[in-house]
PDB file of C-alpha atoms in Angstrom:
ATOM      1  CA  MET A   1     -13.108 -18.180  47.357  1.00  0.00           C
ATOM      2  CA  THR A   2     -15.875 -20.087  45.675  1.00  0.00           C
ATOM      3  CA  ASN A   3     -15.817 -20.820  41.962  1.00  0.00           C
ATOM      4  CA  ASN A   4     -18.439 -18.131  41.412  1.00  0.00           C
ATOM      5  CA  GLN A   5     -16.311 -15.570  43.282  1.00  0.00           C
ATOM      6  CA  ASN A   6     -13.205 -16.664  41.341  1.00  0.00           C
ATOM      7  CA  SER A   7     -15.061 -16.259  38.069  1.00  0.00           C
ATOM      8  CA  LYS A   8     -16.271 -12.782  39.073  1.00  0.00           C
ATOM      9  CA  PHE A   9     -12.735 -11.807  40.103  1.00  0.00           C
ATOM     10  CA  ASP A  10     -11.310 -13.078  36.783  1.00  0.00           C
ATOM     11  CA  GLN A  11     -13.955 -11.172  34.851  1.00  0.00           C
ATOM     12  CA  ASP A  12     -13.328  -8.002  36.840  1.00  0.00           C
ATOM     13  CA  LEU A  13      -9.562  -8.317  36.426  1.00  0.00           C
ATOM     14  CA  CYS A  14      -9.898  -9.029  32.705  1.00  0.00           C
ATOM     15  CA  PHE A  15     -12.186  -6.019  32.310  1.00  0.00           C
ATOM     16  CA  LEU A  16      -9.745  -3.770  34.203  1.00  0.00           C
ATOM     17  CA  PHE A  17      -6.857  -4.874  31.975  1.00  0.00           C
ATOM     18  CA  TYR A  18      -8.968  -4.250  28.898  1.00  0.00           C
ATOM     19  CA  ILE A  19     -10.084  -0.767  29.983  1.00  0.00           C
ATOM     20  CA  THR A  20      -6.595   0.216  31.157  1.00  0.00           C
ATOM     21  CA  THR A  21      -4.961  -0.941  27.934  1.00  0.00           C
ATOM     22  CA  LYS A  22      -7.575   0.850  25.854  1.00  0.00           C
ATOM     23  CA  GLU A  23      -7.052   4.083  27.808  1.00  0.00           C
ATOM     24  CA  ILE A  24      -3.263   3.928  27.456  1.00  0.00           C
ATOM     25  CA  VAL A  25      -3.476   3.306  23.699  1.00  0.00           C
ATOM     26  CA  ASN A  26      -5.974   6.176  23.343  1.00  0.00           C
ATOM     27  CA  ARG A  27      -3.619   8.524  25.188  1.00  0.00           C
ATOM     28  CA  PHE A  28      -0.702   7.490  22.995  1.00  0.00           C
ATOM     29  CA  ASN A  29      -2.810   7.946  19.852  1.00  0.00           C
ATOM     30  CA  LYS A  30      -3.855  11.459  20.923  1.00  0.00           C
ATOM     31  CA  TYR A  31      -0.219  12.419  21.426  1.00  0.00           C
ATOM     32  CA  LEU A  32       0.987  10.670  18.255  1.00  0.00           C
ATOM     33  CA  LYS A  33      -1.648  12.403  16.121  1.00  0.00           C
ATOM     34  CA  GLN A  34       0.636  15.444  15.797  1.00  0.00           C
ATOM     35  CA  TYR A  35       3.207  13.172  14.112  1.00  0.00           C
ATOM     36  CA  ASN A  36       0.574  11.556  11.881  1.00  0.00           C
ATOM     37  CA  ILE A  37       1.269   8.025  13.097  1.00  0.00           C
ATOM     38  CA  SER A  38      -0.739   5.543  15.132  1.00  0.00           C
ATOM     39  CA  PHE A  39       0.223   3.557  18.206  1.00  0.00           C
ATOM     40  CA  PRO A  40       1.018   0.356  16.227  1.00  0.00           C
ATOM     41  CA  ASN A  41       3.232   2.431  13.888  1.00  0.00           C
ATOM     42  CA  TYR A  42       4.953   3.927  16.931  1.00  0.00           C
ATOM     43  CA  ILE A  43       5.584   0.470  18.452  1.00  0.00           C
ATOM     44  CA  VAL A  44       7.174  -0.824  15.243  1.00  0.00           C
ATOM     45  CA  LEU A  45       9.211   2.343  14.732  1.00  0.00           C
ATOM     46  CA  SER A  46      10.380   2.287  18.349  1.00  0.00           C
ATOM     47  CA  TYR A  47      11.574  -1.292  18.145  1.00  0.00           C
ATOM     48  CA  ILE A  48      13.888  -0.683  15.179  1.00  0.00           C
ATOM     49  CA  LYS A  49      17.289   0.377  16.477  1.00  0.00           C
ATOM     50  CA  ASP A  50      19.021   3.381  14.936  1.00  0.00           C
ATOM     51  CA  SER A  51      21.599   2.464  12.270  1.00  0.00           C
ATOM     52  CA  GLU A  52      20.722  -1.234  12.423  1.00  0.00           C
ATOM     53  CA  GLU A  53      18.757  -3.505  10.156  1.00  0.00           C
ATOM     54  CA  ILE A  54      16.123  -5.887  11.436  1.00  0.00           C
ATOM     55  CA  TYR A  55      14.392  -8.753   9.691  1.00  0.00           C
ATOM     56  CA  VAL A  56      10.638  -8.355   9.393  1.00  0.00           C
ATOM     57  CA  LYS A  57      10.368 -11.897  10.759  1.00  0.00           C
ATOM     58  CA  THR A  58      12.341 -10.873  13.869  1.00  0.00           C
ATOM     59  CA  LEU A  59      10.079  -7.864  14.316  1.00  0.00           C
ATOM     60  CA  CYS A  60       7.016 -10.119  14.084  1.00  0.00           C
ATOM     61  CA  ASP A  61       8.464 -12.484  16.690  1.00  0.00           C
ATOM     62  CA  LYS A  62       9.538  -9.776  19.127  1.00  0.00           C
ATOM     63  CA  LEU A  63       6.268  -7.841  18.915  1.00  0.00           C
ATOM     64  CA  HIS A  64       4.097 -10.999  18.878  1.00  0.00           C
ATOM     65  CA  LEU A  65       2.422  -9.946  15.651  1.00  0.00           C
ATOM     66  CA  ASP A  66       1.963 -11.897  12.440  1.00  0.00           C
ATOM     67  CA  SER A  67       3.218 -10.772   9.041  1.00  0.00           C
ATOM     68  CA  GLY A  68      -0.328  -9.884   7.981  1.00  0.00           C
ATOM     69  CA  THR A  69      -0.386  -7.271  10.752  1.00  0.00           C
ATOM     70  CA  ILE A  70       3.189  -6.019  10.357  1.00  0.00           C
ATOM     71  CA  SER A  71       3.174  -5.701   6.543  1.00  0.00           C
ATOM     72  CA  PRO A  72       0.591  -2.881   6.301  1.00  0.00           C
ATOM     73  CA  ILE A  73       2.314  -1.019   9.144  1.00  0.00           C
ATOM     74  CA  VAL A  74       5.676  -1.311   7.399  1.00  0.00           C
ATOM     75  CA  LYS A  75       4.123  -0.140   4.112  1.00  0.00           C
ATOM     76  CA  ARG A  76       2.677   2.945   5.840  1.00  0.00           C
ATOM     77  CA  LEU A  77       5.997   3.723   7.528  1.00  0.00           C
ATOM     78  CA  GLU A  78       7.814   3.269   4.226  1.00  0.00           C
ATOM     79  CA  LYS A  79       5.332   5.513   2.406  1.00  0.00           C
ATOM     80  CA  LYS A  80       6.047   8.209   5.026  1.00  0.00           C
ATOM     81  CA  ASN A  81       9.776   7.694   4.402  1.00  0.00           C
ATOM     82  CA  LEU A  82      10.383   6.581   8.004  1.00  0.00           C
ATOM     83  CA  VAL A  83      11.744   3.122   7.151  1.00  0.00           C
ATOM     84  CA  LYS A  84      13.419   1.540   4.164  1.00  0.00           C
ATOM     85  CA  ARG A  85      12.414  -1.996   3.243  1.00  0.00           C
ATOM     86  CA  MET A  86      14.946  -4.149   1.405  1.00  0.00           C
ATOM     87  CA  ARG A  87      14.812  -7.704   0.096  1.00  0.00           C
ATOM     88  CA  LEU A  88      17.991  -9.717   0.461  1.00  0.00           C
ATOM     89  CA  PRO A  89      19.527 -10.495  -2.947  1.00  0.00           C
ATOM     90  CA  GLU A  90      20.510 -14.006  -1.825  1.00  0.00           C
ATOM     91  CA  ASP A  91      16.976 -14.796  -0.580  1.00  0.00           C
ATOM     92  CA  GLU A  92      14.218 -12.448  -1.716  1.00  0.00           C
ATOM     93  CA  ARG A  93      11.781 -13.987   0.760  1.00  0.00           C
ATOM     94  CA  LYS A  94      13.707 -12.293   3.559  1.00  0.00           C
ATOM     95  CA  VAL A  95      12.975  -8.617   4.115  1.00  0.00           C
ATOM     96  CA  VAL A  96      15.017  -6.293   6.309  1.00  0.00           C
ATOM     97  CA  LEU A  97      14.087  -2.861   7.584  1.00  0.00           C
ATOM     98  CA  ARG A  98      16.200   0.126   8.448  1.00  0.00           C
ATOM     99  CA  LEU A  99      15.195   3.520   9.789  1.00  0.00           C
ATOM    100  CA  THR A 100      15.646   6.400   7.369  1.00  0.00           C
ATOM    101  CA  GLY A 101      17.061   9.728   8.512  1.00  0.00           C
ATOM    102  CA  GLU A 102      13.497  10.968   8.958  1.00  0.00           C
ATOM    103  CA  GLY A 103      12.610   7.860  10.958  1.00  0.00           C
ATOM    104  CA  THR A 104      15.600   8.342  13.243  1.00  0.00           C
ATOM    105  CA  SER A 105      14.711  12.016  13.761  1.00  0.00           C
ATOM    106  CA  LEU A 106      11.087  11.209  14.521  1.00  0.00           C
ATOM    107  CA  LYS A 107      12.113   8.473  16.922  1.00  0.00           C
ATOM    108  CA  LYS A 108      14.166  11.039  18.875  1.00  0.00           C
ATOM    109  CA  GLU A 109      10.977  13.075  19.292  1.00  0.00           C
ATOM    110  CA  PHE A 110       9.559  10.148  21.251  1.00  0.00           C
ATOM    111  CA  SER A 111      12.266  10.102  23.918  1.00  0.00           C
ATOM    112  CA  ASP A 112       9.934  11.486  26.586  1.00  0.00           C
ATOM    113  CA  ILE A 113       6.607  10.362  25.165  1.00  0.00           C
ATOM    114  CA  SER A 114       5.562   8.550  28.338  1.00  0.00           C
ATOM    115  CA  THR A 115       5.629  11.759  30.383  1.00  0.00           C
ATOM    116  CA  HIS A 116       3.328  13.422  27.844  1.00  0.00           C
ATOM    117  CA  VAL A 117       0.974  10.457  27.765  1.00  0.00           C
ATOM    118  CA  VAL A 118       0.722  10.079  31.549  1.00  0.00           C
ATOM    119  CA  ASP A 119       0.123  13.778  32.300  1.00  0.00           C
TER     120      ASP A 119
END
């Protein structure tokens, strides 16, 4: 392949990834609308394990998001009573999250979400 062909291929591939990702997120958002949460909220909620705490920093690292992106999501989830945010008494800079009962129940609703999104 020539450089021009390589460039065209890269552009086409990049465009296909972009369009595919956008379509998948749109499908998730349409399904999640009935639960009044968005795809980013769903991703954060899904990553928190039932009955376990997780540091916000760990969540940022695992989801490849910065704290400026995670913080508003966590605030929305907390406002909806889906997560509980707690500062550690020994170091108030560290924040841990835990699913509430409502968060755990909602998360169970998502067990077969992919089949609904793909159909």
